[in-house]
PDB file of C-alpha atoms in Angstrom:
ATOM      1  CA  MET A 261      35.097 -33.200  15.855  1.00  0.00           C
ATOM      2  CA  PRO A 262      31.457 -32.269  16.565  1.00  0.00           C
ATOM      3  CA  SER A 263      29.284 -31.523  13.542  1.00  0.00           C
ATOM      4  CA  LEU A 264      25.694 -30.529  12.865  1.00  0.00           C
ATOM      5  CA  PRO A 265      23.564 -32.768  10.630  1.00  0.00           C
ATOM      6  CA  ILE A 266      21.772 -31.076   7.737  1.00  0.00           C
ATOM      7  CA  PRO A 267      18.240 -31.396   9.243  1.00  0.00           C
ATOM      8  CA  LEU A 268      19.454 -29.698  12.426  1.00  0.00           C
ATOM      9  CA  VAL A 269      20.966 -26.855  10.400  1.00  0.00           C
ATOM     10  CA  VAL A 270      17.639 -26.533   8.556  1.00  0.00           C
ATOM     11  CA  ALA A 271      15.802 -26.495  11.913  1.00  0.00           C
ATOM     12  CA  LEU A 272      18.007 -23.640  13.129  1.00  0.00           C
ATOM     13  CA  VAL A 273      17.484 -21.684   9.895  1.00  0.00           C
ATOM     14  CA  LEU A 274      13.713 -22.163  10.104  1.00  0.00           C
ATOM     15  CA  ALA A 275      13.738 -21.144  13.771  1.00  0.00           C
ATOM     16  CA  PHE A 276      15.566 -17.959  12.795  1.00  0.00           C
ATOM     17  CA  MET A 277      12.934 -17.300  10.106  1.00  0.00           C
ATOM     18  CA  LEU A 278      10.191 -17.822  12.684  1.00  0.00           C
ATOM     19  CA  LEU A 279      11.830 -15.369  15.079  1.00  0.00           C
ATOM     20  CA  ARG A 280      12.191 -12.839  12.291  1.00  0.00           C
ATOM     21  CA  LEU A 281       8.523 -13.218  11.340  1.00  0.00           C
ATOM     22  CA  LEU A 282       7.317 -12.832  14.918  1.00  0.00           C
ATOM     23  CA  LEU A 283       9.495  -9.784  15.514  1.00  0.00           C
ATOM     24  CA  SER A 284       8.367  -8.094  12.291  1.00  0.00           C
ATOM     25  CA  ASP A 285       4.638  -8.752  12.716  1.00  0.00           C
ATOM     26  CA  ARG A 286       3.084 -11.048  15.303  1.00  0.00           C
ATOM     27  CA  ARG A 287      -0.284 -11.043  13.568  1.00  0.00           C
ATOM     28  CA  HIS A 288       0.708 -13.674  10.983  1.00  0.00           C
ATOM     29  CA  VAL A 289      -0.379 -16.447  13.361  1.00  0.00           C
ATOM     30  CA  PRO A 290      -1.276 -19.203  10.829  1.00  0.00           C
ATOM     31  CA  LEU A 291       1.921 -18.650   8.828  1.00  0.00           C
ATOM     32  CA  ALA A 292       4.014 -18.497  12.002  1.00  0.00           C
ATOM     33  CA  ALA A 293       2.439 -21.743  13.265  1.00  0.00           C
ATOM     34  CA  LEU A 294       3.218 -23.479   9.965  1.00  0.00           C
ATOM     35  CA  LEU A 295       6.789 -22.207  10.003  1.00  0.00           C
ATOM     36  CA  GLY A 296       7.170 -23.387  13.602  1.00  0.00           C
ATOM     37  CA  LEU A 297       5.900 -26.852  12.654  1.00  0.00           C
ATOM     38  CA  CYS A 298       8.445 -27.070   9.832  1.00  0.00           C
ATOM     39  CA  ALA A 299      11.259 -26.108  12.218  1.00  0.00           C
ATOM     40  CA  PHE A 300      10.079 -28.640  14.799  1.00  0.00           C
ATOM     41  CA  GLN A 301       9.807 -31.397  12.185  1.00  0.00           C
ATOM     42  CA  ALA A 302      13.358 -30.732  10.959  1.00  0.00           C
ATOM     43  CA  LEU A 303      14.532 -30.973  14.578  1.00  0.00           C
ATOM     44  CA  ILE A 304      12.688 -34.273  15.121  1.00  0.00           C
ATOM     45  CA  ILE A 305      14.196 -35.719  11.922  1.00  0.00           C
ATOM     46  CA  SER A 306      17.652 -34.753  13.143  1.00  0.00           C
ATOM     47  CA  LEU A 307      17.171 -36.209  16.624  1.00  0.00           C
ATOM     48  CA  ASN A 308      15.790 -39.437  15.178  1.00  0.00           C
ATOM     49  CA  GLN A 309      17.982 -40.066  12.149  1.00  0.00           C
ATOM     50  CA  HIS A 310      21.306 -38.765  13.452  1.00  0.00           C
ATOM     51  CA  TYR A 311      21.196 -38.983  17.236  1.00  0.00           C
ATOM     52  CA  GLY A 312      18.800 -41.877  17.773  1.00  0.00           C
ATOM     53  CA  ILE A 313      16.973 -40.142  20.633  1.00  0.00           C
ATOM     54  CA  ARG A 314      14.407 -42.516  22.098  1.00  0.00           C
ATOM     55  CA  GLY A 315      10.815 -41.669  21.257  1.00  0.00           C
ATOM     56  CA  THR A 316      11.600 -39.496  18.232  1.00  0.00           C
ATOM     57  CA  ALA A 317      11.027 -42.417  15.831  1.00  0.00           C
ATOM     58  CA  THR A 318       7.449 -42.600  17.137  1.00  0.00           C
ATOM     59  CA  LEU A 319       7.029 -38.836  17.108  1.00  0.00           C
ATOM     60  CA  GLN A 320       8.405 -38.163  13.605  1.00  0.00           C
ATOM     61  CA  PRO A 321       5.446 -39.508  11.536  1.00  0.00           C
ATOM     62  CA  LEU A 322       2.916 -37.940  13.899  1.00  0.00           C
ATOM     63  CA  THR A 323       4.377 -34.431  13.692  1.00  0.00           C
ATOM     64  CA  ALA A 324       4.703 -34.844   9.926  1.00  0.00           C
ATOM     65  CA  THR A 325       0.932 -35.278   9.571  1.00  0.00           C
ATOM     66  CA  LEU A 326       0.356 -31.875  11.198  1.00  0.00           C
ATOM     67  CA  ILE A 327       2.134 -29.978   8.411  1.00  0.00           C
ATOM     68  CA  PRO A 328      -0.300 -30.548   5.464  1.00  0.00           C
ATOM     69  CA  PRO A 329      -3.482 -29.456   7.304  1.00  0.00           C
ATOM     70  CA  ALA A 330      -1.586 -26.531   8.866  1.00  0.00           C
ATOM     71  CA  ALA A 331      -0.505 -25.461   5.371  1.00  0.00           C
ATOM     72  CA  TRP A 332      -4.080 -25.701   4.105  1.00  0.00           C
ATOM     73  CA  ILE A 333      -5.510 -23.670   6.992  1.00  0.00           C
ATOM     74  CA  ALA A 334      -2.796 -21.004   6.590  1.00  0.00           C
ATOM     75  CA  PHE A 335      -3.585 -20.868   2.882  1.00  0.00           C
ATOM     76  CA  ARG A 336      -7.341 -20.565   3.392  1.00  0.00           C
ATOM     77  CA  MET A 337      -6.889 -17.844   5.998  1.00  0.00           C
ATOM     78  CA  THR A 338      -4.656 -15.982   3.539  1.00  0.00           C
ATOM     79  CA  ALA A 339      -7.419 -16.347   0.961  1.00  0.00           C
ATOM     80  CA  GLU A 340     -10.460 -15.694   3.163  1.00  0.00           C
ATOM     81  CA  ARG A 341      -9.275 -14.537   6.603  1.00  0.00           C
ATOM     82  CA  HIS A 342     -12.192 -16.317   8.269  1.00  0.00           C
ATOM     83  CA  PRO A 343     -11.279 -19.201  10.607  1.00  0.00           C
ATOM     84  CA  ARG A 344     -14.094 -21.702  10.884  1.00  0.00           C
ATOM     85  CA  TRP A 345     -15.089 -24.318  13.425  1.00  0.00           C
ATOM     86  CA  ARG A 346     -15.085 -26.922  10.707  1.00  0.00           C
ATOM     87  CA  ASP A 347     -11.303 -26.465  10.409  1.00  0.00           C
ATOM     88  CA  VAL A 348     -11.119 -28.780  13.413  1.00  0.00           C
ATOM     89  CA  ALA A 349     -11.994 -31.596  10.984  1.00  0.00           C
ATOM     90  CA  HIS A 350      -8.478 -31.311   9.580  1.00  0.00           C
ATOM     91  CA  LEU A 351      -7.207 -32.928  12.777  1.00  0.00           C
ATOM     92  CA  ALA A 352      -8.667 -36.210  11.473  1.00  0.00           C
ATOM     93  CA  GLY A 353      -5.448 -36.958   9.601  1.00  0.00           C
ATOM     94  CA  PRO A 354      -3.097 -36.561  12.583  1.00  0.00           C
ATOM     95  CA  VAL A 355      -5.541 -38.481  14.808  1.00  0.00           C
ATOM     96  CA  ALA A 356      -5.698 -41.308  12.254  1.00  0.00           C
ATOM     97  CA  ALA A 357      -1.893 -41.331  12.162  1.00  0.00           C
ATOM     98  CA  LEU A 358      -1.781 -41.656  15.947  1.00  0.00           C
ATOM     99  CA  PHE A 359      -4.118 -44.656  15.898  1.00  0.00           C
ATOM    100  CA  ALA A 360      -2.147 -46.188  13.035  1.00  0.00           C
ATOM    101  CA  ARG A 361       1.097 -45.760  14.951  1.00  0.00           C
ATOM    102  CA  LEU A 362      -0.392 -47.446  18.009  1.00  0.00           C
ATOM    103  CA  PHE A 363      -2.228 -50.334  16.340  1.00  0.00           C
ATOM    104  CA  HIS A 364      -0.949 -50.870  12.795  1.00  0.00           C
ATOM    105  CA  PRO A 365       2.177 -48.793  11.857  1.00  0.00           C
ATOM    106  CA  PRO A 366       2.415 -49.994   8.217  1.00  0.00           C
ATOM    107  CA  ILE A 367      -0.683 -47.893   7.413  1.00  0.00           C
ATOM    108  CA  LEU A 368       1.477 -44.794   7.952  1.00  0.00           C
ATOM    109  CA  ASP A 369       3.385 -45.636   4.757  1.00  0.00           C
ATOM    110  CA  VAL A 370       0.205 -44.842   2.839  1.00  0.00           C
ATOM    111  CA  LEU A 371      -1.499 -42.332   5.145  1.00  0.00           C
ATOM    112  CA  ILE A 372       1.335 -39.790   5.322  1.00  0.00           C
ATOM    113  CA  PRO A 373       2.079 -39.455   1.575  1.00  0.00           C
ATOM    114  CA  VAL A 374      -1.660 -39.338   0.801  1.00  0.00           C
ATOM    115  CA  GLN A 375      -2.089 -36.401   3.198  1.00  0.00           C
ATOM    116  CA  PHE A 376       0.843 -34.444   1.762  1.00  0.00           C
ATOM    117  CA  ALA A 377      -0.187 -35.111  -1.827  1.00  0.00           C
ATOM    118  CA  GLY A 378      -3.878 -34.430  -1.149  1.00  0.00           C
ATOM    119  CA  TYR A 379      -3.419 -31.078   0.567  1.00  0.00           C
ATOM    120  CA  GLY A 380      -0.775 -30.039  -1.948  1.00  0.00           C
ATOM    121  CA  ALA A 381      -3.120 -30.835  -4.834  1.00  0.00           C
ATOM    122  CA  ALA A 382      -5.963 -28.926  -3.134  1.00  0.00           C
ATOM    123  CA  ILE A 383      -3.811 -25.788  -2.843  1.00  0.00           C
ATOM    124  CA  LEU A 384      -2.786 -26.081  -6.491  1.00  0.00           C
ATOM    125  CA  TRP A 385      -6.408 -26.535  -7.583  1.00  0.00           C
ATOM    126  CA  VAL A 386      -7.686 -23.436  -5.764  1.00  0.00           C
ATOM    127  CA  THR A 387      -4.840 -21.173  -6.913  1.00  0.00           C
ATOM    128  CA  TRP A 388      -5.049 -22.291 -10.538  1.00  0.00           C
ATOM    129  CA  ARG A 389      -8.837 -22.044 -10.624  1.00  0.00           C
ATOM    130  CA  SER A 390      -8.814 -18.310  -9.833  1.00  0.00           C
ATOM    131  CA  SER A 391      -6.089 -15.680 -10.191  1.00  0.00           C
ATOM    132  CA  ASP A 392      -7.750 -13.615  -7.425  1.00  0.00           C
ATOM    133  CA  SER A 393      -8.090 -16.433  -4.898  1.00  0.00           C
ATOM    134  CA  LEU A 394      -5.816 -14.701  -2.339  1.00  0.00           C
ATOM    135  CA  VAL A 395      -7.963 -11.692  -1.490  1.00  0.00           C
ATOM    136  CA  HIS A 396      -5.709 -10.552   1.379  1.00  0.00           C
ATOM    137  CA  SER A 397      -2.492 -10.475  -0.642  1.00  0.00           C
ATOM    138  CA  ILE A 398      -1.106  -7.026  -1.391  1.00  0.00           C
ATOM    139  CA  LEU A 399      -2.019  -6.170  -4.978  1.00  0.00           C
ATOM    140  CA  GLU A 400       1.343  -4.581  -5.728  1.00  0.00           C
ATOM    141  CA  ALA A 401       2.932  -8.050  -5.602  1.00  0.00           C
ATOM    142  CA  GLY A 402       0.978  -9.130  -8.677  1.00  0.00           C
ATOM    143  CA  GLU A 403       1.077 -12.869  -9.333  1.00  0.00           C
ATOM    144  CA  TRP A 404       3.829 -13.555  -6.786  1.00  0.00           C
ATOM    145  CA  PRO A 405       1.569 -14.497  -3.805  1.00  0.00           C
ATOM    146  CA  ARG A 406      -0.310 -17.031  -5.922  1.00  0.00           C
ATOM    147  CA  ARG A 407       2.945 -18.431  -7.274  1.00  0.00           C
ATOM    148  CA  ILE A 408       4.284 -18.796  -3.723  1.00  0.00           C
ATOM    149  CA  TRP A 409       1.349 -20.954  -2.683  1.00  0.00           C
ATOM    150  CA  GLN A 410       1.530 -22.958  -5.882  1.00  0.00           C
ATOM    151  CA  ILE A 411       5.170 -23.777  -5.140  1.00  0.00           C
ATOM    152  CA  ILE A 412       4.212 -24.700  -1.565  1.00  0.00           C
ATOM    153  CA  GLY A 413       1.579 -27.037  -3.022  1.00  0.00           C
ATOM    154  CA  VAL A 414       4.205 -28.632  -5.271  1.00  0.00           C
ATOM    155  CA  ALA A 415       6.582 -28.927  -2.282  1.00  0.00           C
ATOM    156  CA  LEU A 416       3.913 -30.769  -0.285  1.00  0.00           C
ATOM    157  CA  ILE A 417       3.394 -33.183  -3.162  1.00  0.00           C
ATOM    158  CA  ALA A 418       7.171 -33.603  -3.454  1.00  0.00           C
ATOM    159  CA  SER A 419       7.323 -34.408   0.275  1.00  0.00           C
ATOM    160  CA  ALA A 420       4.977 -37.313  -0.370  1.00  0.00           C
ATOM    161  CA  MET A 421       7.699 -38.767  -2.568  1.00  0.00           C
ATOM    162  CA  THR A 422       9.925 -39.320   0.481  1.00  0.00           C
ATOM    163  CA  ASP A 423       7.972 -42.425   1.477  1.00  0.00           C
ATOM    164  CA  VAL A 424       7.924 -43.614  -2.120  1.00  0.00           C
ATOM    165  CA  LEU A 425      11.709 -43.275  -2.372  1.00  0.00           C
ATOM    166  CA  VAL A 426      12.148 -45.081   0.950  1.00  0.00           C
ATOM    167  CA  ALA A 427       9.951 -47.940  -0.311  1.00  0.00           C
ATOM    168  CA  VAL A 428      12.028 -48.146  -3.505  1.00  0.00           C
ATOM    169  CA  ALA A 429      15.235 -48.228  -1.435  1.00  0.00           C
ATOM    170  CA  ILE A 430      13.844 -51.127   0.608  1.00  0.00           C
ATOM    171  CA  GLU A 431      12.695 -53.065  -2.464  1.00  0.00           C
ATOM    172  CA  THR A 432      16.029 -52.620  -4.237  1.00  0.00           C
ATOM    173  CA  GLY A 433      18.066 -53.629  -1.195  1.00  0.00           C
ATOM    174  CA  ALA A 434      19.486 -50.139  -0.688  1.00  0.00           C
ATOM    175  CA  ARG A 435      18.401 -49.738   2.917  1.00  0.00           C
ATOM    176  CA  HIS A 436      21.615 -47.863   3.692  1.00  0.00           C
ATOM    177  CA  LEU A 437      20.214 -44.940   1.673  1.00  0.00           C
ATOM    178  CA  MET A 438      17.103 -44.561   3.823  1.00  0.00           C
ATOM    179  CA  PRO A 439      18.601 -42.136   6.396  1.00  0.00           C
ATOM    180  CA  TRP A 440      20.031 -40.021   3.573  1.00  0.00           C
ATOM    181  CA  ILE A 441      16.731 -39.934   1.701  1.00  0.00           C
ATOM    182  CA  ILE A 442      14.751 -38.951   4.779  1.00  0.00           C
ATOM    183  CA  SER A 443      17.292 -36.403   5.996  1.00  0.00           C
ATOM    184  CA  LEU A 444      18.217 -34.654   2.760  1.00  0.00           C
ATOM    185  CA  TYR A 445      14.916 -34.858   0.878  1.00  0.00           C
ATOM    186  CA  SER A 446      12.714 -33.918   3.844  1.00  0.00           C
ATOM    187  CA  ALA A 447      15.058 -31.184   5.065  1.00  0.00           C
ATOM    188  CA  ALA A 448      15.234 -29.613   1.602  1.00  0.00           C
ATOM    189  CA  ASN A 449      11.450 -29.566   1.257  1.00  0.00           C
ATOM    190  CA  LEU A 450      10.972 -28.118   4.737  1.00  0.00           C
ATOM    191  CA  LEU A 451      13.503 -25.388   3.958  1.00  0.00           C
ATOM    192  CA  VAL A 452      11.752 -24.527   0.695  1.00  0.00           C
ATOM    193  CA  VAL A 453       8.378 -24.337   2.435  1.00  0.00           C
ATOM    194  CA  GLY A 454       9.868 -22.190   5.210  1.00  0.00           C
ATOM    195  CA  VAL A 455      11.371 -19.670   2.792  1.00  0.00           C
ATOM    196  CA  LEU A 456       8.088 -19.447   0.899  1.00  0.00           C
ATOM    197  CA  ILE A 457       6.086 -18.995   4.107  1.00  0.00           C
ATOM    198  CA  LEU A 458       8.272 -16.022   5.051  1.00  0.00           C
ATOM    199  CA  SER A 459       7.841 -14.613   1.531  1.00  0.00           C
ATOM    200  CA  SER A 460       4.071 -15.060   1.755  1.00  0.00           C
ATOM    201  CA  ALA A 461       3.962 -13.164   5.060  1.00  0.00           C
ATOM    202  CA  ARG A 462       5.597 -10.181   3.381  1.00  0.00           C
ATOM    203  CA  VAL A 463       2.886  -9.890   0.722  1.00  0.00           C
ATOM    204  CA  THR A 464      -0.112 -10.592   2.952  1.00  0.00           C
ATOM    205  CA  ASP A 465      -2.172  -8.026   4.824  1.00  0.00           C
ATOM    206  CA  SER A 466      -2.100  -9.309   8.402  1.00  0.00           C
ATOM    207  CA  ARG A 467      -4.799  -6.984   9.711  1.00  0.00           C
ATOM    208  CA  ARG A 468      -7.970  -8.905  10.425  1.00  0.00           C
ATOM    209  CA  PRO A 469     -10.957  -7.074   8.891  1.00  0.00           C
ATOM    210  CA  ALA A 470     -14.337  -6.744  10.496  1.00  0.00           C
ATOM    211  CA  THR A 471     -16.702  -9.370   9.224  1.00  0.00           C
ATOM    212  CA  SER A 472     -19.634  -8.272   7.094  1.00  0.00           C
ATOM    213  CA  ARG A 473     -22.330 -10.016   5.148  1.00  0.00           C
ATOM    214  CA  ASP A 474     -22.178 -10.056   1.363  1.00  0.00           C
ATOM    215  CA  GLU A 475     -24.597  -7.773  -0.396  1.00  0.00           C
ATOM    216  CA  PRO A 476     -26.757  -9.106  -3.226  1.00  0.00           C
ATOM    217  CA  SER A 477     -24.870  -9.523  -6.499  1.00  0.00           C
ATOM    218  CA  GLY A 478     -25.350  -7.004  -9.266  1.00  0.00           C
ATOM    219  CA  ASN A 479     -24.207  -6.966 -12.867  1.00  0.00           C
ATOM    220  CA  ASP A 480     -20.656  -6.343 -14.018  1.00  0.00           C
ATOM    221  CA  THR A 481     -21.444  -2.920 -15.452  1.00  0.00           C
ATOM    222  CA  MET A 482     -22.687  -1.646 -12.092  1.00  0.00           C
ATOM    223  CA  VAL A 483     -19.624  -3.008 -10.298  1.00  0.00           C
ATOM    224  CA  MET A 484     -17.206  -1.504 -12.806  1.00  0.00           C
ATOM    225  CA  GLN A 485     -18.963   1.870 -12.630  1.00  0.00           C
ATOM    226  CA  LYS A 486     -18.647   1.898  -8.841  1.00  0.00           C
ATOM    227  CA  LEU A 487     -15.029   0.756  -9.065  1.00  0.00           C
ATOM    228  CA  GLU A 488     -14.040   3.349 -11.675  1.00  0.00           C
ATOM    229  CA  THR A 489     -15.720   6.102  -9.666  1.00  0.00           C
ATOM    230  CA  LEU A 490     -13.863   5.011  -6.527  1.00  0.00           C
ATOM    231  CA  MET A 491     -10.556   4.845  -8.414  1.00  0.00           C
ATOM    232  CA  ARG A 492     -11.118   8.331  -9.815  1.00  0.00           C
ATOM    233  CA  THR A 493     -12.317  10.057  -6.634  1.00  0.00           C
ATOM    234  CA  ASP A 494     -10.623   8.267  -3.722  1.00  0.00           C
ATOM    235  CA  ARG A 495      -7.618   6.833  -5.624  1.00  0.00           C
ATOM    236  CA  PRO A 496      -7.326   3.734  -3.394  1.00  0.00           C
ATOM    237  CA  TYR A 497      -4.510   2.440  -5.615  1.00  0.00           C
ATOM    238  CA  LEU A 498      -2.172   4.920  -3.907  1.00  0.00           C
ATOM    239  CA  ASP A 499      -2.397   2.779  -0.756  1.00  0.00           C
ATOM    240  CA  PRO A 500       0.625   0.421  -0.947  1.00  0.00           C
ATOM    241  CA  GLU A 501      -1.121  -2.048   1.388  1.00  0.00           C
ATOM    242  CA  LEU A 502      -4.232  -2.306  -0.796  1.00  0.00           C
ATOM    243  CA  THR A 503      -5.690  -5.807  -1.141  1.00  0.00           C
ATOM    244  CA  LEU A 504      -8.713  -7.168  -2.985  1.00  0.00           C
ATOM    245  CA  ALA A 505     -10.513  -7.583   0.355  1.00  0.00           C
ATOM    246  CA  ARG A 506      -9.935  -3.952   1.346  1.00  0.00           C
ATOM    247  CA  LEU A 507     -10.934  -2.699  -2.100  1.00  0.00           C
ATOM    248  CA  ALA A 508     -14.152  -4.735  -1.935  1.00  0.00           C
ATOM    249  CA  ARG A 509     -14.983  -3.292   1.497  1.00  0.00           C
ATOM    250  CA  LYS A 510     -14.593   0.220   0.124  1.00  0.00           C
ATOM    251  CA  LEU A 511     -17.078  -0.696  -2.612  1.00  0.00           C
ATOM    252  CA  ARG A 512     -19.367  -2.469  -0.110  1.00  0.00           C
ATOM    253  CA  LEU A 513     -19.411  -5.488  -2.402  1.00  0.00           C
ATOM    254  CA  PRO A 514     -18.250  -9.093  -2.017  1.00  0.00           C
ATOM    255  CA  ALA A 515     -14.627  -9.645  -3.072  1.00  0.00           C
ATOM    256  CA  LYS A 516     -15.634 -12.462  -5.443  1.00  0.00           C
ATOM    257  CA  GLN A 517     -18.116 -10.198  -7.198  1.00  0.00           C
ATOM    258  CA  VAL A 518     -15.509  -7.465  -7.686  1.00  0.00           C
ATOM    259  CA  SER A 519     -12.953  -9.990  -8.931  1.00  0.00           C
ATOM    260  CA  ALA A 520     -15.386 -11.585 -11.375  1.00  0.00           C
ATOM    261  CA  ALA A 521     -16.514  -8.212 -12.750  1.00  0.00           C
ATOM    262  CA  VAL A 522     -12.941  -7.047 -13.348  1.00  0.00           C
ATOM    263  CA  ASN A 523     -11.995 -10.390 -14.919  1.00  0.00           C
ATOM    264  CA  ARG A 524     -14.943 -10.392 -17.322  1.00  0.00           C
ATOM    265  CA  SER A 525     -14.833  -6.672 -18.157  1.00  0.00           C
ATOM    266  CA  THR A 526     -11.086  -6.180 -18.640  1.00  0.00           C
ATOM    267  CA  GLY A 527      -9.690  -9.675 -19.183  1.00  0.00           C
ATOM    268  CA  GLU A 528      -7.272  -9.066 -16.315  1.00  0.00           C
ATOM    269  CA  ASN A 529      -7.226  -9.794 -12.607  1.00  0.00           C
ATOM    270  CA  VAL A 530      -7.652  -7.124  -9.931  1.00  0.00           C
ATOM    271  CA  SER A 531      -3.934  -6.882  -9.238  1.00  0.00           C
ATOM    272  CA  ARG A 532      -3.155  -5.964 -12.840  1.00  0.00           C
ATOM    273  CA  PHE A 533      -6.120  -3.581 -12.985  1.00  0.00           C
ATOM    274  CA  VAL A 534      -4.939  -1.683  -9.904  1.00  0.00           C
ATOM    275  CA  ASN A 535      -1.286  -1.679 -10.939  1.00  0.00           C
ATOM    276  CA  THR A 536      -2.256  -0.224 -14.316  1.00  0.00           C
ATOM    277  CA  ALA A 537      -3.762   2.764 -12.490  1.00  0.00           C
ATOM    278  CA  ARG A 538      -0.598   3.039 -10.412  1.00  0.00           C
ATOM    279  CA  ILE A 539       1.611   3.097 -13.493  1.00  0.00           C
ATOM    280  CA  GLU A 540      -0.514   5.866 -15.006  1.00  0.00           C
ATOM    281  CA  ALA A 541      -0.026   7.855 -11.783  1.00  0.00           C
ATOM    282  CA  ALA A 542       3.707   7.147 -11.927  1.00  0.00           C
ATOM    283  CA  LYS A 543       3.904   8.356 -15.543  1.00  0.00           C
ATOM    284  CA  SER A 544       2.209  11.624 -14.550  1.00  0.00           C
ATOM    285  CA  ALA A 545       4.647  12.035 -11.657  1.00  0.00           C
ATOM    286  CA  LEU A 546       7.624  11.444 -13.959  1.00  0.00           C
ATOM    287  CA  LEU A 547       6.335  14.047 -16.407  1.00  0.00           C
ATOM    288  CA  GLU A 548       6.051  16.504 -13.508  1.00  0.00           C
ATOM    289  CA  GLY A 549       9.777  16.132 -12.915  1.00  0.00           C
ATOM    290  CA  LYS A 550       9.842  13.629 -10.063  1.00  0.00           C
ATOM    291  CA  THR A 551      12.620  11.056  -9.915  1.00  0.00           C
ATOM    292  CA  VAL A 552      11.891   7.417 -10.671  1.00  0.00           C
ATOM    293  CA  THR A 553      12.066   6.580  -6.957  1.00  0.00           C
ATOM    294  CA  GLU A 554       9.737   9.440  -6.035  1.00  0.00           C
ATOM    295  CA  ALA A 555       7.292   8.412  -8.759  1.00  0.00           C
ATOM    296  CA  MET A 556       7.412   4.812  -7.526  1.00  0.00           C
ATOM    297  CA  PHE A 557       6.492   5.670  -3.937  1.00  0.00           C
ATOM    298  CA  SER A 558       3.946   8.354  -4.843  1.00  0.00           C
ATOM    299  CA  SER A 559       2.023   5.944  -7.069  1.00  0.00           C
ATOM    300  CA  GLY A 560       1.547   3.214  -4.444  1.00  0.00           C
ATOM    301  CA  PHE A 561       4.504   0.905  -5.062  1.00  0.00           C
ATOM    302  CA  GLN A 562       6.829  -0.163  -2.269  1.00  0.00           C
ATOM    303  CA  THR A 563       9.581  -2.044  -4.087  1.00  0.00           C
ATOM    304  CA  LYS A 564      11.562  -1.151  -7.193  1.00  0.00           C
ATOM    305  CA  SER A 565      11.380  -4.696  -8.550  1.00  0.00           C
ATOM    306  CA  ASN A 566       7.559  -4.677  -8.551  1.00  0.00           C
ATOM    307  CA  PHE A 567       7.475  -1.154  -9.997  1.00  0.00           C
ATOM    308  CA  ASN A 568       9.897  -1.948 -12.821  1.00  0.00           C
ATOM    309  CA  ARG A 569       8.123  -5.240 -13.597  1.00  0.00           C
ATOM    310  CA  GLU A 570       4.697  -3.619 -13.867  1.00  0.00           C
ATOM    311  CA  PHE A 571       6.020  -0.590 -15.775  1.00  0.00           C
ATOM    312  CA  LEU A 572       7.642  -2.884 -18.338  1.00  0.00           C
ATOM    313  CA  ARG A 573       4.477  -5.001 -18.619  1.00  0.00           C
ATOM    314  CA  ILE A 574       2.152  -2.044 -19.157  1.00  0.00           C
ATOM    315  CA  VAL A 575       4.324   0.489 -20.996  1.00  0.00           C
ATOM    316  CA  GLY A 576       6.730  -1.867 -22.738  1.00  0.00           C
ATOM    317  CA  SER A 577       9.908  -0.176 -21.518  1.00  0.00           C
ATOM    318  CA  SER A 578      11.658   0.919 -18.338  1.00  0.00           C
ATOM    319  CA  PRO A 579      10.695   4.242 -16.690  1.00  0.00           C
ATOM    320  CA  THR A 580      13.985   5.836 -17.772  1.00  0.00           C
ATOM    321  CA  ALA A 581      13.619   4.650 -21.369  1.00  0.00           C
ATOM    322  CA  TRP A 582      10.006   5.843 -21.474  1.00  0.00           C
ATOM    323  CA  LEU A 583      11.032   9.292 -20.228  1.00  0.00           C
ATOM    324  CA  HIS A 584      13.759   9.465 -22.843  1.00  0.00           C
ATOM    325  CA  LYS A 585      11.311   8.575 -25.628  1.00  0.00           C
ATOM    326  CA  ASP A 586       8.779  11.118 -24.357  1.00  0.00           C
ATOM    327  CA  ALA A 587      11.447  13.860 -24.304  1.00  0.00           C
ATOM    328  CA  GLN A 588      12.231  13.179 -27.954  1.00  0.00           C
ATOM    329  CA  ARG A 589       8.633  13.666 -29.097  1.00  0.00           C
TER     330      ARG A 589
END
């Protein structure tokens, strides 16, 4: 009876995710490319490990080395939205893997896990260093975009363990476990990365902004005064697609300067600062007699989960409970 191996099932699931992403918004090119690479890699693993298709054993390590730099570039474009010519340097890893495969294949046992672990660690370092590192993520989502990329970083590091586990299997005489390790462990990691990529696309502003030069830095007081005036007069927080990059453009200031000023002045990141203003707007709407759903949409939130999470964080209770307490006063 014909059956589908797990990596092939994963490849089909990832291909479906890619199709869904492209149909919903074709502007997420870096994320779509990364998702496509994950689907292709799962397919190659299946053709090699389960069907023994000639040539796939040579192709599998080469396509694997494309995933870490693709993840890094997708991450940096989510953070900065500025592709650079120097990104071409990230092809050095795949090129080195090609030469290793042609002239000295054992080097791949070190080269591949080092690439996965290195890029994964780099993503973790950038996201942990700054809570506002993803300037094009929708602010309503709070910490979720950063958490997504942190998990992707961990998944890349975990993928590096595949080669370590294979080496252990060889040393312990358990070579029969090698196909299972490669198939199950790699497929699971690719699936995790794919799901997270799709999640990241949903909380990222895909519209490419016009480039502009940073203005000279000022002090935090000046930035906060401009920001508070903008929040009071234009109420940008009512825009559900608001990102740090778009907010900075409205202020005509660099995103890093706005982020740093908010961090130092309030002790919070920009996402929490903006969502606090949204919750205040929602509270006013509730007091005017609007339903919870109406208050959610009118204050700049798009999803009930984000609205309830931020309301609980800021107010300390659910919208319904808060209304009930207010009515008793």
